CSV table of C-alpha atoms and ligand atoms in Angstrom, one decimal:
chain,number,residue,atom,x,y,z
A,1,MET,CA,-12.6,-0.2,-24.3
A,2,PRO,CA,-10.9,3.2,-23.9
A,3,GLU,CA,-9.2,3.8,-20.6
A,4,ARG,CA,-11.7,6.4,-19.4
A,5,ALA,CA,-14.7,4.2,-20.2
A,6,ARG,CA,-13.0,1.3,-18.4
A,7,GLN,CA,-12.4,3.4,-15.3
A,8,LEU,CA,-16.0,4.6,-15.3
A,9,ALA,CA,-17.2,1.0,-15.5
A,10,TYR,CA,-15.0,0.0,-12.5
A,11,LEU,CA,-16.2,3.0,-10.6
A,12,GLN,CA,-19.8,1.8,-11.2
A,13,ARG,CA,-18.8,-1.6,-9.9
A,14,MET,CA,-17.4,0.1,-6.8
A,15,GLY,CA,-20.8,1.6,-6.3
A,16,ILE,CA,-19.7,5.2,-7.2
A,17,GLU,CA,-21.8,7.2,-9.5
A,18,ALA,CA,-20.0,8.5,-12.5
A,19,TRP,CA,-21.2,12.1,-12.0
A,20,VAL,CA,-19.2,12.6,-8.9
A,21,ARG,CA,-17.0,15.7,-9.2
A,22,ARG,CA,-13.4,14.7,-9.0
A,23,VAL,CA,-11.4,17.2,-7.0
A,24,PRO,CA,-7.8,17.3,-8.0
A,25,PRO,CA,-6.1,15.9,-5.0
A,26,THR,CA,-3.2,18.4,-5.3
A,27,ALA,CA,-5.5,21.4,-4.7
A,28,GLU,CA,-6.6,20.1,-1.3
A,29,ALA,CA,-4.0,17.7,-0.3
A,30,PRO,CA,-0.5,18.7,-1.3
A,31,MET,CA,2.1,16.0,-0.9
A,32,GLU,CA,4.1,16.3,2.3
A,33,PRO,CA,7.7,17.2,1.5
A,34,ALA,CA,10.2,14.4,1.4
A,35,PRO,CA,12.2,14.1,4.6
A,36,PRO,CA,15.7,15.5,4.6
A,37,ALA,CA,18.4,13.0,3.8
A,38,GLY,CA,18.9,10.6,6.7
A,39,ALA,CA,15.7,11.7,8.5
A,40,MET,CA,12.9,9.3,9.4
A,41,SER,CA,9.4,10.6,8.5
A,42,SER,CA,7.6,7.6,9.9
A,43,PRO,CA,8.1,4.9,12.4
A,44,ALA,CA,11.3,3.0,12.5
A,45,PRO,CA,9.7,-0.3,13.1
A,46,GLN,CA,10.6,-1.4,16.6
A,47,SER,CA,11.7,-5.0,16.3
A,48,VAL,CA,10.6,-7.5,18.9
A,49,ALA,CA,11.2,-10.4,16.5
A,50,ASP,CA,14.4,-11.9,15.2
A,51,ASP,CA,16.8,-9.3,13.6
A,52,ALA,CA,17.7,-11.9,11.0
A,53,VAL,CA,14.3,-11.4,9.3
A,54,ALA,CA,15.8,-8.3,7.7
A,55,ALA,CA,18.2,-10.5,5.8
A,56,LEU,CA,15.8,-13.1,4.5
A,57,ASP,CA,15.0,-13.5,0.8
A,58,TRP,CA,11.4,-14.1,-0.4
A,59,THR,CA,11.5,-17.9,-0.1
A,60,ALA,CA,13.1,-17.9,3.4
A,61,LEU,CA,10.7,-15.1,4.5
A,62,ARG,CA,7.7,-17.0,3.4
A,63,GLU,CA,8.9,-20.1,5.1
A,64,ARG,CA,9.5,-18.2,8.3
A,65,VAL,CA,6.1,-16.6,8.3
A,66,LEU,CA,4.3,-19.9,7.5
A,67,GLY,CA,6.0,-21.6,10.4
A,68,CYS,CA,5.9,-18.7,12.8
A,69,THR,CA,4.8,-19.4,16.4
A,70,ALA,CA,5.9,-16.1,17.9
A,71,CYS,CA,2.5,-15.2,19.3
A,72,GLN,CA,-0.6,-16.9,20.5
A,73,LEU,CA,-2.4,-16.6,17.1
A,74,HIS,CA,-0.5,-19.6,15.7
A,75,ALA,CA,-2.5,-21.9,17.9
A,76,THR,CA,-5.9,-20.9,16.4
A,77,ARG,CA,-5.0,-20.3,12.8
A,78,THR,CA,-5.6,-22.7,9.9
A,79,GLN,CA,-2.5,-21.3,8.2
A,80,ALA,CA,-0.5,-18.0,8.1
A,81,VAL,CA,-1.4,-15.7,5.2
A,82,PHE,CA,1.8,-14.4,3.8
A,83,GLY,CA,0.7,-12.1,1.0
A,84,VAL,CA,0.0,-12.2,-2.7
A,85,GLY,CA,1.0,-10.4,-5.9
A,86,ASN,CA,3.9,-9.1,-7.8
A,87,PRO,CA,7.2,-9.0,-5.8
A,88,ASP,CA,8.2,-6.0,-8.0
A,89,ALA,CA,4.9,-4.2,-7.5
A,90,ASP,CA,4.6,-0.4,-7.7
A,91,TRP,CA,1.6,-0.6,-5.4
A,92,LEU,CA,1.6,-2.3,-2.0
A,93,ILE,CA,-1.8,-2.7,-0.3
A,94,VAL,CA,-1.6,-3.2,3.4
A,95,GLY,CA,-4.7,-4.5,5.3
A,96,GLU,CA,-5.3,-5.5,8.8
A,97,ALA,CA,-5.4,-9.2,9.3
A,98,PRO,CA,-6.8,-12.4,7.6
A,99,GLY,CA,-10.5,-13.1,8.2
A,100,ALA,CA,-12.1,-16.5,8.2
A,101,GLU,CA,-12.0,-17.0,4.4
A,102,GLU,CA,-8.4,-15.8,4.2
A,103,ASP,CA,-7.4,-18.1,7.0
A,104,ARG,CA,-9.0,-21.0,5.1
A,105,ARG,CA,-7.6,-20.2,1.7
A,106,GLY,CA,-4.2,-18.7,2.7
A,107,GLU,CA,-4.6,-15.6,0.6
A,108,PRO,CA,-5.4,-12.0,1.8
A,109,PHE,CA,-8.6,-10.3,0.9
A,110,VAL,CA,-10.5,-13.1,-0.7
A,111,GLY,CA,-13.8,-12.6,1.0
A,112,ARG,CA,-16.5,-10.0,0.3
A,113,ALA,CA,-14.2,-7.1,1.3
A,114,GLY,CA,-11.6,-8.6,-1.1
A,115,GLN,CA,-14.0,-8.4,-4.0
A,116,LEU,CA,-14.5,-4.7,-3.4
A,117,LEU,CA,-10.7,-4.2,-3.0
A,118,ASP,CA,-10.3,-5.9,-6.4
A,119,ALA,CA,-12.7,-3.4,-7.9
A,120,ILE,CA,-10.9,-0.5,-6.2
A,121,LEU,CA,-7.6,-1.8,-7.6
A,122,ARG,CA,-9.0,-2.1,-11.1
A,123,ALA,CA,-10.2,1.5,-10.9
A,124,ALA,CA,-6.6,2.4,-10.3
A,125,GLY,CA,-5.4,0.2,-13.2
A,126,GLN,CA,-4.1,-2.5,-10.9
A,127,ASP,CA,-5.0,-6.0,-9.9
A,128,ARG,CA,-3.8,-8.6,-7.5
A,129,ARG,CA,-1.2,-9.8,-9.9
A,130,SER,CA,0.3,-6.4,-10.7
A,131,ALA,CA,0.1,-5.1,-7.1
A,132,TYR,CA,1.1,-6.8,-3.9
A,133,ILE,CA,-1.3,-7.3,-1.0
A,134,ALA,CA,-0.3,-8.0,2.5
A,135,ASN,CA,-1.6,-7.6,6.0
A,136,ILE,CA,-0.2,-6.1,9.3
A,137,LEU,CA,-0.9,-9.5,10.9
A,138,LYS,CA,-0.2,-12.7,9.1
A,139,CYS,CA,-2.5,-14.9,11.3
A,140,ARG,CA,-6.2,-14.5,11.9
A,141,PRO,CA,-7.3,-13.1,15.3
A,142,PRO,CA,-10.1,-15.3,16.7
A,143,ASN,CA,-13.5,-13.9,15.9
A,144,ASN,CA,-11.8,-11.1,13.9
A,145,ARG,CA,-11.1,-9.1,17.0
A,146,ASP,CA,-8.7,-6.2,16.7
A,147,PRO,CA,-5.0,-7.2,16.8
A,148,GLU,CA,-3.2,-7.0,20.1
A,149,PRO,CA,-0.1,-4.7,20.3
A,150,GLU,CA,2.0,-7.7,21.1
A,151,GLU,CA,0.7,-9.6,18.1
A,152,ILE,CA,1.5,-6.6,15.9
A,153,GLY,CA,5.0,-6.5,17.4
A,154,CYS,CA,5.6,-10.1,16.6
A,155,CYS,CA,4.6,-9.5,12.9
A,156,GLN,CA,6.0,-6.2,12.1
A,157,ASP,CA,9.4,-7.3,11.0
A,158,TYR,CA,7.8,-9.6,8.4
A,159,LEU,CA,5.9,-6.7,6.8
A,160,ALA,CA,9.0,-4.4,7.0
A,161,ARG,CA,10.9,-7.1,5.1
A,162,GLN,CA,8.2,-7.4,2.5
A,163,ILE,CA,8.3,-3.7,2.0
A,164,ALA,CA,12.1,-3.7,1.7
A,165,LEU,CA,12.0,-6.5,-0.9
A,166,ILE,CA,9.2,-5.0,-3.0
A,167,ARG,CA,10.4,-1.3,-2.7
A,168,PRO,CA,6.9,-0.1,-3.9
A,169,ARG,CA,6.3,3.3,-5.3
A,170,LEU,CA,3.2,3.6,-3.2
A,171,ILE,CA,1.8,2.0,0.0
A,172,LEU,CA,-2.0,2.1,0.3
A,173,ALA,CA,-3.0,1.5,3.9
A,174,VAL,CA,-6.5,0.3,4.0
A,175,GLY,CA,-8.3,0.8,7.3
A,176,ARG,CA,-7.6,2.3,10.7
A,177,ILE,CA,-5.4,-0.5,12.0
A,178,ALA,CA,-3.1,-0.6,9.0
A,179,ALA,CA,-2.8,3.2,8.9
A,180,GLN,CA,-2.2,3.7,12.6
A,181,HIS,CA,0.4,1.0,12.8
A,182,LEU,CA,2.3,2.0,9.7
A,183,LEU,CA,2.3,5.6,10.7
A,184,ALA,CA,2.8,4.9,14.4
A,185,THR,CA,0.0,7.2,15.5
A,186,ASP,CA,-3.4,6.9,17.2
A,187,GLN,CA,-5.0,9.6,15.1
A,188,PRO,CA,-8.4,8.7,13.7
A,189,ILE,CA,-8.5,7.6,10.1
A,190,GLY,CA,-10.4,10.7,9.1
A,191,ARG,CA,-7.4,12.8,10.0
A,192,LEU,CA,-4.9,10.5,8.2
A,193,ARG,CA,-6.7,10.5,4.9
A,194,GLY,CA,-6.3,13.2,2.2
A,195,ARG,CA,-2.6,13.6,2.3
A,196,VAL,CA,0.5,11.7,1.3
A,197,HIS,CA,2.6,10.4,4.3
A,198,ARG,CA,6.0,8.9,4.0
A,199,TRP,CA,7.1,5.5,5.3
A,200,GLY,CA,10.5,4.5,6.5
A,201,GLU,CA,14.0,5.6,5.6
A,202,ALA,CA,13.2,5.4,1.9
A,203,GLY,CA,10.3,7.8,2.3
A,204,ILE,CA,7.9,5.7,0.4
A,205,PRO,CA,4.7,7.6,-0.3
A,206,LEU,CA,1.8,6.2,1.8
A,207,VAL,CA,-1.9,7.0,1.3
A,208,VAL,CA,-4.6,6.1,3.8
A,209,THR,CA,-8.1,5.0,2.8
A,210,TYR,CA,-11.0,3.3,4.3
A,211,HIS,CA,-11.1,-0.5,4.7
A,212,PRO,CA,-13.3,-2.2,2.1
A,213,ALA,CA,-15.3,-3.9,4.8
A,214,TYR,CA,-16.1,-0.5,6.2
A,215,LEU,CA,-17.1,0.7,2.7
A,216,LEU,CA,-19.5,-2.3,2.4
A,217,ARG,CA,-21.2,-1.2,5.6
A,218,SER,CA,-21.0,2.5,4.7
A,219,PRO,CA,-21.4,2.9,0.9
A,220,GLY,CA,-21.8,6.6,1.3
A,221,GLU,CA,-18.1,6.8,2.0
A,222,LYS,CA,-17.1,5.4,-1.3
A,223,ARG,CA,-16.7,8.8,-2.8
A,224,LYS,CA,-14.1,9.6,-0.3
A,225,ALA,CA,-12.4,6.3,-1.1
A,226,TRP,CA,-12.3,7.4,-4.7
A,227,GLU,CA,-10.7,10.7,-3.8
A,228,ASP,CA,-8.1,8.7,-1.8
A,229,LEU,CA,-7.5,6.5,-4.8
A,230,GLN,CA,-6.9,9.5,-7.0
A,231,LEU,CA,-4.4,10.8,-4.6
A,232,ALA,CA,-2.7,7.4,-4.6
A,233,MET,CA,-2.6,7.3,-8.4
A,234,GLN,CA,-1.2,10.7,-8.6
A,235,SER,CA,1.4,9.9,-5.9
A,236,ALA,CA,2.5,6.7,-7.6
A,237,ARG,CA,3.1,8.6,-10.8
A,238,GLU,CA,5.5,11.0,-9.1
A,239,PRO,CA,9.2,10.5,-10.0
A,240,VAL,CA,10.8,7.9,-7.8
A,241,GLU,CA,13.7,10.2,-6.9
A,242,ALA,CA,11.4,12.3,-4.8
A,243,ALA,CA,10.8,9.4,-2.5
A,244,GLU,CA,14.4,8.3,-2.3
A,245,GLN,CA,16.1,11.4,-1.2
B,1,URA,N1,-9.4,-7.8,5.9
B,1,URA,C1,-8.1,-7.5,5.9
B,1,URA,O1,-7.7,-6.4,6.5
B,1,URA,N2,-7.3,-8.3,5.4
B,1,URA,C2,-7.6,-9.4,4.8
B,1,URA,O2,-6.8,-10.2,4.3
B,1,URA,C3,-9.0,-9.7,4.8
B,1,URA,C4,-9.9,-8.9,5.3
């Protein structure tokens, strides 16, 4: 199937009608300039965990996460959910925290929201083997409540190390919790969408979009999610040097 036809088919599966006018993201949402050399454009993660996490390789990091007891969530989890995908991925998807199904199966985004995320990824020419998917929290908060700041603090070195090992071309933050934490802001998600942020010292492009669970509840917002995805695709195609100054 030609690329365009395949993309339209995936859009339909996302619940987006093919006649939606695609606004070139650049016209409305120019990429923010890369930070000057040495400058930080986004949060320097404040470590409350063990500094040595920053030196772990994939195997040691996974072991550390799976055995982590740094916060109260370890007592109620079935298992920690480390992340899944290609360790050399161009796209890193960051969600909030495992839900019941993820806690049971040990993989992020495997419930209903995960099926929509898979469709979103396919629309971008990605899947869960080519991209990498991780969460802000590695353990499920009871009853899917919002993560506590202390829990996020205990987990953030793990995600920072995953990002450092992957060195993605693009981070797609799905949902308010992921976006606000990665950008160290309390701005609402509606203000964070529609432009390209930068994460960390490497200035990795970061695009914010709605959480697939929200899109399942509010299908009318899928058009905006498609615009976010276009912005992400465009950003991931930009030359890497722009993000590494
Ligand atoms: N929601 C998330 O944010 N992450 C998951 O892994 C599952 C649901």
